[in-house]
Amino acid sequence: MSARDAQPKAIQLKDYRPPEYRIERTELHFDLRGDKTRVTSKLTLHRNPDAETHAQSLTLNGQDMTLVSVAIDGRKLDSDEYRLDDESLTLLSVPDTFELTTVGDIDPEHNTSLEGLYKSRTMYCTQCEAEGFRKITWYLDRPDVMSEFFTTIEADKAQFPVLLSNGNLIEEGDVGNDRHSDRHFATWHDPHKKPAYLFALVAGNLEHIEDHFTTQSGRQVTLRIFVEEKDLDKCDHAMTSLKHAMRWDEETYGREYDLDIFMIVAVDDFNMGAMENKGLNIFNTACVLAKPETTTDAGFQRVEGVVAHEYFHNWSGNRVTCRDWFQLSLKEGFTVYRDATFSADMGSPTVKRVEDVSLLRTLQFAEDAGPMAHPVRPDSYIEISNFYTLTVYEKGNEVVRMLANLLGPEEFRKGTDLYFERHDGQAVTTEDFVAAMEAVSGRDLTQFKRWYSQAGTPVLTVTDHWDEDAGEYHLTIAQSCPPTPESQSKQPFHIPVAMGLLGSAGALPLHRKGQAPDPETGDNTHTVLELTEPEQTFVFERLPEKPVPSLLRNFSAPVKLRYDYSRDDLVRLMSGDDDGFCRWDASQQLAIQVIQDVMQAYEQGDDIATASVDERLVDAYRSLLQDTSLDKAMVALMLTLPSEAYLAEQSDTIQVEAIHHSRAAVKRVVAQALKDDLRAIYEAYDHRKPYRPTAEDIAERSLKNVALSYLMTLSEPELLEACEQQYRYANNMTDTMAALSELVNSEAKGADSVREKALSEFYDYWKAEPLVVDQWLRVQATSHHPKALETVLELQKHPAFEANNPNKIRALVGAFSNANPVNFHRADGEGYRFLADQILRLNKVNPQIAARLLTPFTRWRRYPESLQALMKQALERIKAEPALSKDVYEVVSKTLV
C-alpha cells in the first residue's frame, strides 16, 4: 500500500451481514512437496436462509495461490464462469445447494508472513487466525461460517513421519496402499463444526511425550506434546499444566474436553504466543518448553498460563466462537479472565493480580491514551491483526472480572453455564455474553455494556469530608473519560469501586448511611460501591475517627484513581491494609512521589548522585525487609520501584533522562540506607537449594534477586564478586539471568571485563538453545550503558540473530525499542532511525511483526518537542514507503493524524 495510493477501506461493524452461504462440510487434501503444495478443497455449500440478500454469484476469499481448477458438482468451470483476482475467487452463477471443488498450488517454503501454511525450519505448520486460511484455499474465511472438517495430509515418510490436523485420527497408511511407497497419508476428522481460523496442520519429524486424562464423566483422553527430539526433556511442565487446567475447568466451569485426543506442537517460527486450534494447539516454543536450566521462573509461569489459556479456549472460543472479528474480546477477554483466575489458584492470587495490573496500567492505559485507542469491541479496522491488542485481551479480561464481581461467584457461574448452553456450536457477540449474565441475575446491564463500546481509561477523582461531630465520613467520586479517536465525549460507565476504611488500629466496620447491613456478612470492613452517575457521594456513619480510604481494592475496575493521599496515609496503607493490592499500590504511589521529588531537582540542574530521599520511604522499606511474617513475593513486589514505563505514564510530557536517572538515584540511596538488611536477605538464601517452580520457592528467589539488584547499584567490588559468583554457580536460569543482568548494567570497577567474559561464556555454552539465546540477546538490548544501540547493531550481525524469526526480533529489536527508553530515545534520533529501518524491512517480509514494532512511535506526541520532531520524521519516512502493507499503513497513518 503506497502513501500515494487510495487509502485501504476500513471494515465497519455496522456493515455486518450474515453470510449468504453456509459450508456444511469441508474436505481438504494436502499434497506436500518441496517445490509446491497442492491443496484440493471440496466444500458442501447451502444457501443461508438467514441471509439478507440472495445474489446469483458467490465470492470466496483467497490470496497468494495459483488456481489449477474449479468445479461445481463435478463439472469443471470455464474461465468465463468465474472471476479471479489477488484477494478472491468469484463464482458468477451458483445454485442454492452445491459441491465446490477447487485445486490450487501454494508455496509454504517461501511464506515469510507466517500466516496460512508455512515452513518453520524442517516442519510444515499453519497459523490461520485471523485470516490466514484464505492463503491455503478459497473459502468463506469468516468466523461465522462453521463447518465439519475432514483433512487428509500426504507427504514424504522419511522427512515428515508425523502428520497432524484437528480432531480424531480416522485413517493412516502408505499412499496407494503400497508399503514400499516413500509417501504416506493421514486423515483427521473434526466432528465439531468450527470456523476456518481454527484449522491446523502440522507435518514434521517430531517426537512426543504422552499422558492421559480421565474426564469427570469417565472418558479417557490421550494427551500428546510434539517437539523436536532435542526438546523432549522440556515438556513435563507443560503436560502437568495441561492436566491441571483440564481438571480446573471441570471443577470451576463444568467444562469437559470433547475429543479423544488433545495435542500441542512447539514451533520455532510463530508470530503469536500460541493458537487454540481445535484439538491441535500450535505453540511458540517460548510458551511450551521449560526446564530449570534453561527457563526462568517467569518462563515457567508463562508456560502454565498460556497452556491453560489455549486449553480453556476449547469452550470459550471454539465451541462458542465469535460472530465477527469485532467480537474478538468475546473469546479473548473471557479466556484471559479464565487463565488469570486459574493462575491465581495455582499460585499467589495477590501476586498474580499485581502482575496483571502492572501490565494493564503501564501498557494498556498507554494504548488507551494513544492514536490506536479503540473500544474493547472496536467499531472498525483496516487490518484485523492490528487489533490483537492489550485492550481486547487485558481490558477485556477486566470487563469480565467486573461482571463476575458484580454478580458474585454463584450467579456468574450460572451465567457462564447458560452462555455455553445457549450458544454451543454458534458464533455469537459480546451482547449474547452479557445477556446470559442478565438472565441469571435479573440485573439490567445496559449501562455496563458501555465498557465494550467506549474507548479510553475512565478517571475517578475522589474527594472526602470528615464530620467529626457526627462521626460521618463523606466520600465523593466523580468519573470522567478523556476523548479518544472514536469519540470526544463519553457517557458514564458503570464502575464497581471496592473499598474499605482504615483507622489507626486497622480496618473499620462500614455502616453506609441509609443502607441496611449486608444480611450475609453483617457489619464488615469491605464493600463495593457502584458508580453509575458522573458524580456520587457515599456516606459512612458511626466512625470513631477520621479514616484513610482503601480504594479500588484488588483493582476492582480498570480506571485511573485520583485521590490526594498524604505520604503518611500511604505508609499506613502499606503497613495496615488487609488488601494486598492496595498495600502494593500504596508502596508504588509513595515511591512515585519520592522519585518525582528527585526528578524536579534533576530538571533544575541539581546534582542528584546523593539525592535527598524521604525517610518515610526508607523506613517503610526497612519494615518490609525486617517483617519475617510477610509473604516474600509481596515484599519483593513492594520493594520494586515503579518501572520507567509506569513513571512515564504519570507525566504529561515524558522526560526520559530525568525519569531514568532519578529512579536510579533513589534506588542507590535506598540501597545504601538498607545495605545491611538487604545483605541479610541475600545471604540468608541457600543457593544450593534444588530448583522447584513452586510459589514459595519463586517468592524466595524473587526477594533475594530484588536485594541483589539494589546492592549492585552501590558498585562495590565485593558485591560485584558476589554477583559474579551467583552467575557462575546458579543451578537455575532465574538466578543466572538475574546475576547476568546486573553484571551487564554494573558500573563497578572491573565490571567491564567481568561482563564481557560472562556474555561470551554464556553464549558459547547455550548457543544450541534458541530460547536461552533469546534471553542473552534481550539482556544486552536492555542494557543502560550508552553504547547499547551500537551493541544491538553488532548483534544483528551475530550468528545468534535470525532476521526473520519473530522471537529473535522481539528479543533484540523489540526489547531495545520498548524496554530501553534511555537509549532508544537518544537525542540524536539514531534509535528512531534504527527502528524505522527494521519496520521497513519487515514490512516486506512479515507485516504483522512490522506493525507491532511501531508501538513506541505511537506515543510520539508525549515527548519533548525535540524528540517529537525526530519521531515524526521517522514515521513520515515509513509512511512514504511505496509498497506499505495494510498492517503498517493502518498504524502509521492513525499515529500521524
JSON list of C-alpha atoms in Angstrom, two decimals, residues 22 140 469 521 646 849 855:
[
{"chain": "A", "resi": 22, "resn": "ARG", "atom": "CA", "xyz": [-23.12, -21.99, 4.90]},
{"chain": "A", "resi": 140, "resn": "LEU", "atom": "CA", "xyz": [-15.67, -18.08, 3.16]},
{"chain": "A", "resi": 469, "resn": "ASP", "atom": "CA", "xyz": [-19.12, 15.73, 65.49]},
{"chain": "A", "resi": 521, "resn": "THR", "atom": "CA", "xyz": [-21.88, -10.58, 56.44]},
{"chain": "A", "resi": 646, "resn": "TYR", "atom": "CA", "xyz": [4.93, 3.45, 34.57]},
{"chain": "A", "resi": 849, "resn": "ILE", "atom": "CA", "xyz": [5.57, -8.13, 13.23]},
{"chain": "A", "resi": 855, "resn": "THR", "atom": "CA", "xyz": [4.16, 0.74, 19.25]}
]
